[in-house]
Amino acid sequence: MQSIPDNALLRLPQVLTLIPVSRSAWWAGCKSGRYPKPVKLGPRTTAWKASEIHALLEKLSSETREN
C-alpha cells in the first residue's frame, strides 16, 4: 500500500484487495458511512481516494490492536 500515492484514485477491485469484504458489504458500508464515499468519474465509473482508503486501513488496524 505504501507504493500507492495519496492522490491516486482506486477502483473497486483494488479497494477490495486491501479490505477483504464482499462487494455488497462494501457498498452497504459506503451507504451507511462506515467506508469512504465514492467519487464518480463518469456515469459507470466510480473510484475512491487512496488517502481515504489509507486512513480507513489505519483506523481498522488500530481497532484490531485494541481488541
CSV table of N, CA, C and O in Angstrom, one decimal:
chain,number,residue,atom,x,y,z
A,1,MET,N,0.8,-1.2,0.0
A,1,MET,CA,0.0,0.0,0.0
A,1,MET,C,0.9,1.3,0.0
A,1,MET,O,0.4,2.3,-0.5
A,2,GLN,N,2.1,1.2,0.5
A,2,GLN,CA,3.0,2.3,0.5
A,2,GLN,C,3.3,2.8,-0.9
A,2,GLN,O,3.7,4.0,-1.1
A,3,SER,N,3.2,2.0,-1.9
A,3,SER,CA,3.6,2.4,-3.3
A,3,SER,C,2.5,3.1,-3.9
A,3,SER,O,2.7,3.7,-5.0
A,4,ILE,N,1.3,3.2,-3.4
A,4,ILE,CA,0.2,3.9,-3.9
A,4,ILE,C,0.2,5.4,-3.4
A,4,ILE,O,0.1,5.5,-2.2
A,5,PRO,N,0.4,6.4,-4.2
A,5,PRO,CA,0.4,7.8,-3.7
A,5,PRO,C,-1.0,8.1,-3.2
A,5,PRO,O,-2.0,7.6,-3.6
A,6,ASP,N,-1.0,9.1,-2.2
A,6,ASP,CA,-2.2,9.5,-1.6
A,6,ASP,C,-3.2,10.2,-2.5
A,6,ASP,O,-4.4,10.2,-2.3
A,7,ASN,N,-2.7,10.8,-3.6
A,7,ASN,CA,-3.6,11.5,-4.5
A,7,ASN,C,-4.1,10.6,-5.6
A,7,ASN,O,-4.8,11.0,-6.5
A,8,ALA,N,-3.9,9.3,-5.5
A,8,ALA,CA,-4.4,8.3,-6.5
A,8,ALA,C,-5.8,8.0,-6.3
A,8,ALA,O,-6.4,8.2,-5.2
A,9,LEU,N,-6.5,7.5,-7.3
A,9,LEU,CA,-7.9,7.0,-7.2
A,9,LEU,C,-7.9,5.5,-7.4
A,9,LEU,O,-7.2,5.0,-8.3
A,10,LEU,N,-8.6,4.8,-6.6
A,10,LEU,CA,-8.6,3.3,-6.6
A,10,LEU,C,-10.0,2.9,-7.1
A,10,LEU,O,-11.0,3.4,-6.6
A,11,ARG,N,-10.0,1.9,-8.0
A,11,ARG,CA,-11.3,1.3,-8.4
A,11,ARG,C,-11.6,0.2,-7.4
A,11,ARG,O,-10.8,-0.2,-6.6
A,12,LEU,N,-12.9,-0.2,-7.5
A,12,LEU,CA,-13.4,-1.2,-6.5
A,12,LEU,C,-12.5,-2.5,-6.4
A,12,LEU,O,-12.3,-2.9,-5.3
A,13,PRO,N,-12.1,-3.1,-7.5
A,13,PRO,CA,-11.3,-4.3,-7.3
A,13,PRO,C,-10.0,-4.1,-6.5
A,13,PRO,O,-9.6,-4.9,-5.7
A,14,GLN,N,-9.4,-2.9,-6.7
A,14,GLN,CA,-8.2,-2.6,-6.0
A,14,GLN,C,-8.5,-2.4,-4.5
A,14,GLN,O,-7.7,-2.8,-3.6
A,15,VAL,N,-9.6,-1.7,-4.2
A,15,VAL,CA,-10.0,-1.5,-2.8
A,15,VAL,C,-10.3,-2.8,-2.1
A,15,VAL,O,-9.9,-3.0,-1.0
A,16,LEU,N,-11.0,-3.7,-2.8
A,16,LEU,CA,-11.3,-5.0,-2.2
A,16,LEU,C,-10.1,-5.9,-2.0
A,16,LEU,O,-10.2,-6.8,-1.2
A,17,THR,N,-9.0,-5.7,-2.7
A,17,THR,CA,-7.8,-6.5,-2.4
A,17,THR,C,-7.2,-6.0,-1.1
A,17,THR,O,-6.5,-6.8,-0.4
A,18,LEU,N,-7.4,-4.7,-0.7
A,18,LEU,CA,-6.9,-4.2,0.5
A,18,LEU,C,-7.8,-4.4,1.7
A,18,LEU,O,-7.3,-4.6,2.8
A,19,ILE,N,-9.1,-4.4,1.5
A,19,ILE,CA,-10.1,-4.5,2.5
A,19,ILE,C,-10.9,-5.7,2.1
A,19,ILE,O,-11.8,-5.6,1.3
A,20,PRO,N,-10.7,-6.9,2.7
A,20,PRO,CA,-11.4,-8.1,2.3
A,20,PRO,C,-12.8,-8.3,2.7
A,20,PRO,O,-13.1,-8.9,3.7
A,21,VAL,N,-13.7,-7.6,2.0
A,21,VAL,CA,-15.1,-7.7,2.3
A,21,VAL,C,-15.8,-7.9,0.9
A,21,VAL,O,-15.2,-7.7,-0.1
A,22,SER,N,-17.0,-8.4,0.9
A,22,SER,CA,-17.7,-8.6,-0.4
A,22,SER,C,-18.1,-7.3,-1.0
A,22,SER,O,-18.1,-6.2,-0.3
A,23,ARG,N,-18.4,-7.3,-2.3
A,23,ARG,CA,-18.8,-6.1,-3.0
A,23,ARG,C,-20.0,-5.5,-2.3
A,23,ARG,O,-20.1,-4.3,-2.1
A,24,SER,N,-21.0,-6.3,-2.0
A,24,SER,CA,-22.3,-5.8,-1.4
A,24,SER,C,-22.0,-5.2,0.0
A,24,SER,O,-22.6,-4.2,0.3
A,25,ALA,N,-21.1,-5.9,0.7
A,25,ALA,CA,-20.8,-5.3,2.1
A,25,ALA,C,-20.1,-4.0,1.9
A,25,ALA,O,-20.3,-3.1,2.7
A,26,TRP,N,-19.2,-3.9,0.9
A,26,TRP,CA,-18.5,-2.6,0.7
A,26,TRP,C,-19.5,-1.5,0.4
A,26,TRP,O,-19.5,-0.4,1.0
A,27,TRP,N,-20.4,-1.8,-0.5
A,27,TRP,CA,-21.4,-0.8,-0.9
A,27,TRP,C,-22.3,-0.4,0.2
A,27,TRP,O,-22.7,0.8,0.4
A,28,ALA,N,-22.7,-1.4,1.0
A,28,ALA,CA,-23.6,-1.1,2.2
A,28,ALA,C,-22.8,-0.2,3.2
A,28,ALA,O,-23.4,0.7,3.8
A,29,GLY,N,-21.5,-0.5,3.4
A,29,GLY,CA,-20.7,0.3,4.3
A,29,GLY,C,-20.5,1.7,3.8
A,29,GLY,O,-20.5,2.7,4.6
A,30,CYS,N,-20.4,1.9,2.5
A,30,CYS,CA,-20.3,3.3,1.9
A,30,CYS,C,-21.6,4.0,2.1
A,30,CYS,O,-21.6,5.2,2.5
A,31,LYS,N,-22.7,3.3,2.0
A,31,LYS,CA,-24.0,4.0,2.2
A,31,LYS,C,-24.3,4.3,3.6
A,31,LYS,O,-24.8,5.4,3.9
A,32,SER,N,-23.8,3.5,4.5
A,32,SER,CA,-24.0,3.8,6.0
A,32,SER,C,-23.0,4.7,6.6
A,32,SER,O,-23.2,5.2,7.6
A,33,GLY,N,-21.9,5.0,5.8
A,33,GLY,CA,-20.9,5.9,6.4
A,33,GLY,C,-19.7,5.2,7.0
A,33,GLY,O,-18.8,5.8,7.5
A,34,ARG,N,-19.7,3.9,7.1
A,34,ARG,CA,-18.6,3.1,7.7
A,34,ARG,C,-17.4,3.2,6.8
A,34,ARG,O,-16.3,3.3,7.3
A,35,TYR,N,-17.6,3.2,5.5
A,35,TYR,CA,-16.5,3.3,4.5
A,35,TYR,C,-16.6,4.6,3.8
A,35,TYR,O,-17.6,5.2,3.7
A,36,PRO,N,-15.5,5.1,3.1
A,36,PRO,CA,-15.5,6.4,2.4
A,36,PRO,C,-16.5,6.4,1.3
A,36,PRO,O,-16.8,5.4,0.7
A,37,LYS,N,-17.0,7.6,1.0
A,37,LYS,CA,-17.9,7.8,-0.1
A,37,LYS,C,-17.1,7.7,-1.4
A,37,LYS,O,-16.0,8.2,-1.5
A,38,PRO,N,-17.7,7.2,-2.4
A,38,PRO,CA,-17.0,7.1,-3.7
A,38,PRO,C,-17.0,8.4,-4.5
A,38,PRO,O,-17.8,9.3,-4.2
A,39,VAL,N,-16.1,8.5,-5.4
A,39,VAL,CA,-16.0,9.6,-6.3
A,39,VAL,C,-16.5,9.2,-7.7
A,39,VAL,O,-15.9,8.2,-8.2
A,40,LYS,N,-17.5,9.8,-8.3
A,40,LYS,CA,-18.0,9.4,-9.6
A,40,LYS,C,-17.1,10.1,-10.6
A,40,LYS,O,-16.9,11.3,-10.7
A,41,LEU,N,-16.5,9.2,-11.5
A,41,LEU,CA,-15.7,9.7,-12.6
A,41,LEU,C,-16.4,9.8,-13.9
A,41,LEU,O,-16.0,10.4,-14.8
A,42,GLY,N,-17.5,9.1,-14.0
A,42,GLY,CA,-18.4,9.0,-15.2
A,42,GLY,C,-19.7,8.3,-14.8
A,42,GLY,O,-19.9,7.9,-13.7
A,43,PRO,N,-20.5,8.1,-15.8
A,43,PRO,CA,-21.8,7.5,-15.5
A,43,PRO,C,-21.7,6.1,-15.0
A,43,PRO,O,-22.5,5.6,-14.2
A,44,ARG,N,-20.7,5.4,-15.4
A,44,ARG,CA,-20.5,4.0,-14.9
A,44,ARG,C,-19.1,3.7,-14.3
A,44,ARG,O,-18.6,2.6,-14.2
A,45,THR,N,-18.4,4.8,-13.9
A,45,THR,CA,-17.1,4.7,-13.3
A,45,THR,C,-17.0,5.3,-12.0
A,45,THR,O,-17.4,6.5,-11.8
A,46,THR,N,-16.6,4.5,-11.0
A,46,THR,CA,-16.5,5.0,-9.6
A,46,THR,C,-15.2,4.7,-9.0
A,46,THR,O,-14.6,3.6,-9.4
A,47,ALA,N,-14.6,5.5,-8.2
A,47,ALA,CA,-13.3,5.3,-7.6
A,47,ALA,C,-13.4,5.9,-6.2
A,47,ALA,O,-14.3,6.5,-5.8
A,48,TRP,N,-12.3,5.6,-5.4
A,48,TRP,CA,-12.2,6.1,-4.1
A,48,TRP,C,-10.8,6.7,-3.9
A,48,TRP,O,-9.8,6.2,-4.5
A,49,LYS,N,-10.7,7.8,-3.1
A,49,LYS,CA,-9.4,8.4,-2.9
A,49,LYS,C,-8.5,7.5,-2.1
A,49,LYS,O,-8.9,7.0,-1.1
A,50,ALA,N,-7.3,7.3,-2.6
A,50,ALA,CA,-6.3,6.5,-1.9
A,50,ALA,C,-6.1,7.0,-0.5
A,50,ALA,O,-5.9,6.2,0.5
A,51,SER,N,-6.1,8.3,-0.3
A,51,SER,CA,-5.8,8.9,1.1
A,51,SER,C,-6.9,8.4,2.0
A,51,SER,O,-6.6,8.1,3.2
A,52,GLU,N,-8.1,8.4,1.6
A,52,GLU,CA,-9.2,7.9,2.4
A,52,GLU,C,-9.2,6.4,2.7
A,52,GLU,O,-9.5,6.0,3.8
A,53,ILE,N,-8.7,5.6,1.8
A,53,ILE,CA,-8.5,4.2,2.0
A,53,ILE,C,-7.4,4.0,2.9
A,53,ILE,O,-7.5,3.1,3.8
A,54,HIS,N,-6.3,4.7,2.8
A,54,HIS,CA,-5.2,4.7,3.8
A,54,HIS,C,-5.7,4.9,5.2
A,54,HIS,O,-5.3,4.2,6.1
A,55,ALA,N,-6.5,6.0,5.3
A,55,ALA,CA,-7.0,6.4,6.7
A,55,ALA,C,-7.9,5.3,7.2
A,55,ALA,O,-7.8,4.9,8.4
A,56,LEU,N,-8.7,4.7,6.4
A,56,LEU,CA,-9.6,3.6,6.8
A,56,LEU,C,-8.8,2.4,7.3
A,56,LEU,O,-9.1,1.8,8.3
A,57,LEU,N,-7.7,2.0,6.5
A,57,LEU,CA,-6.9,0.9,6.9
A,57,LEU,C,-6.2,1.2,8.3
A,57,LEU,O,-6.1,0.3,9.1
A,58,GLU,N,-5.8,2.4,8.5
A,58,GLU,CA,-5.2,2.7,9.8
A,58,GLU,C,-6.2,2.6,10.9
A,58,GLU,O,-5.9,2.1,12.0
A,59,LYS,N,-7.4,3.1,10.7
A,59,LYS,CA,-8.5,3.0,11.7
A,59,LYS,C,-8.8,1.5,12.0
A,59,LYS,O,-8.9,1.2,13.1
A,60,LEU,N,-8.9,0.7,10.9
A,60,LEU,CA,-9.3,-0.7,11.1
A,60,LEU,C,-8.2,-1.4,11.9
A,60,LEU,O,-8.4,-2.3,12.7
A,61,SER,N,-6.9,-1.1,11.5
A,61,SER,CA,-5.8,-1.8,12.2
A,61,SER,C,-5.7,-1.4,13.7
A,61,SER,O,-5.4,-2.2,14.5
A,62,SER,N,-6.0,-0.1,14.0
A,62,SER,CA,-5.9,0.3,15.4
A,62,SER,C,-7.1,-0.3,16.2
A,62,SER,O,-6.9,-0.6,17.3
A,63,GLU,N,-8.2,-0.5,15.5
A,63,GLU,CA,-9.3,-1.1,16.2
A,63,GLU,C,-9.0,-2.6,16.5
A,63,GLU,O,-9.3,-3.1,17.6
A,64,THR,N,-8.3,-3.2,15.6
A,64,THR,CA,-7.9,-4.6,15.8
A,64,THR,C,-6.9,-4.8,16.9
A,64,THR,O,-7.0,-5.7,17.7
A,65,ARG,N,-6.0,-3.8,16.9
A,65,ARG,CA,-4.9,-3.8,18.0
A,65,ARG,C,-5.6,-3.6,19.4
A,65,ARG,O,-5.1,-4.2,20.4
A,66,GLU,N,-6.6,-2.8,19.5
A,66,GLU,CA,-7.2,-2.5,20.8
A,66,GLU,C,-8.0,-3.7,21.3
A,66,GLU,O,-8.2,-3.9,22.5
A,67,ASN,N,-8.5,-4.6,20.4
A,67,ASN,CA,-9.3,-5.8,20.8
A,67,ASN,C,-8.4,-6.9,21.1
A,67,ASN,O,-7.7,-7.4,21.5
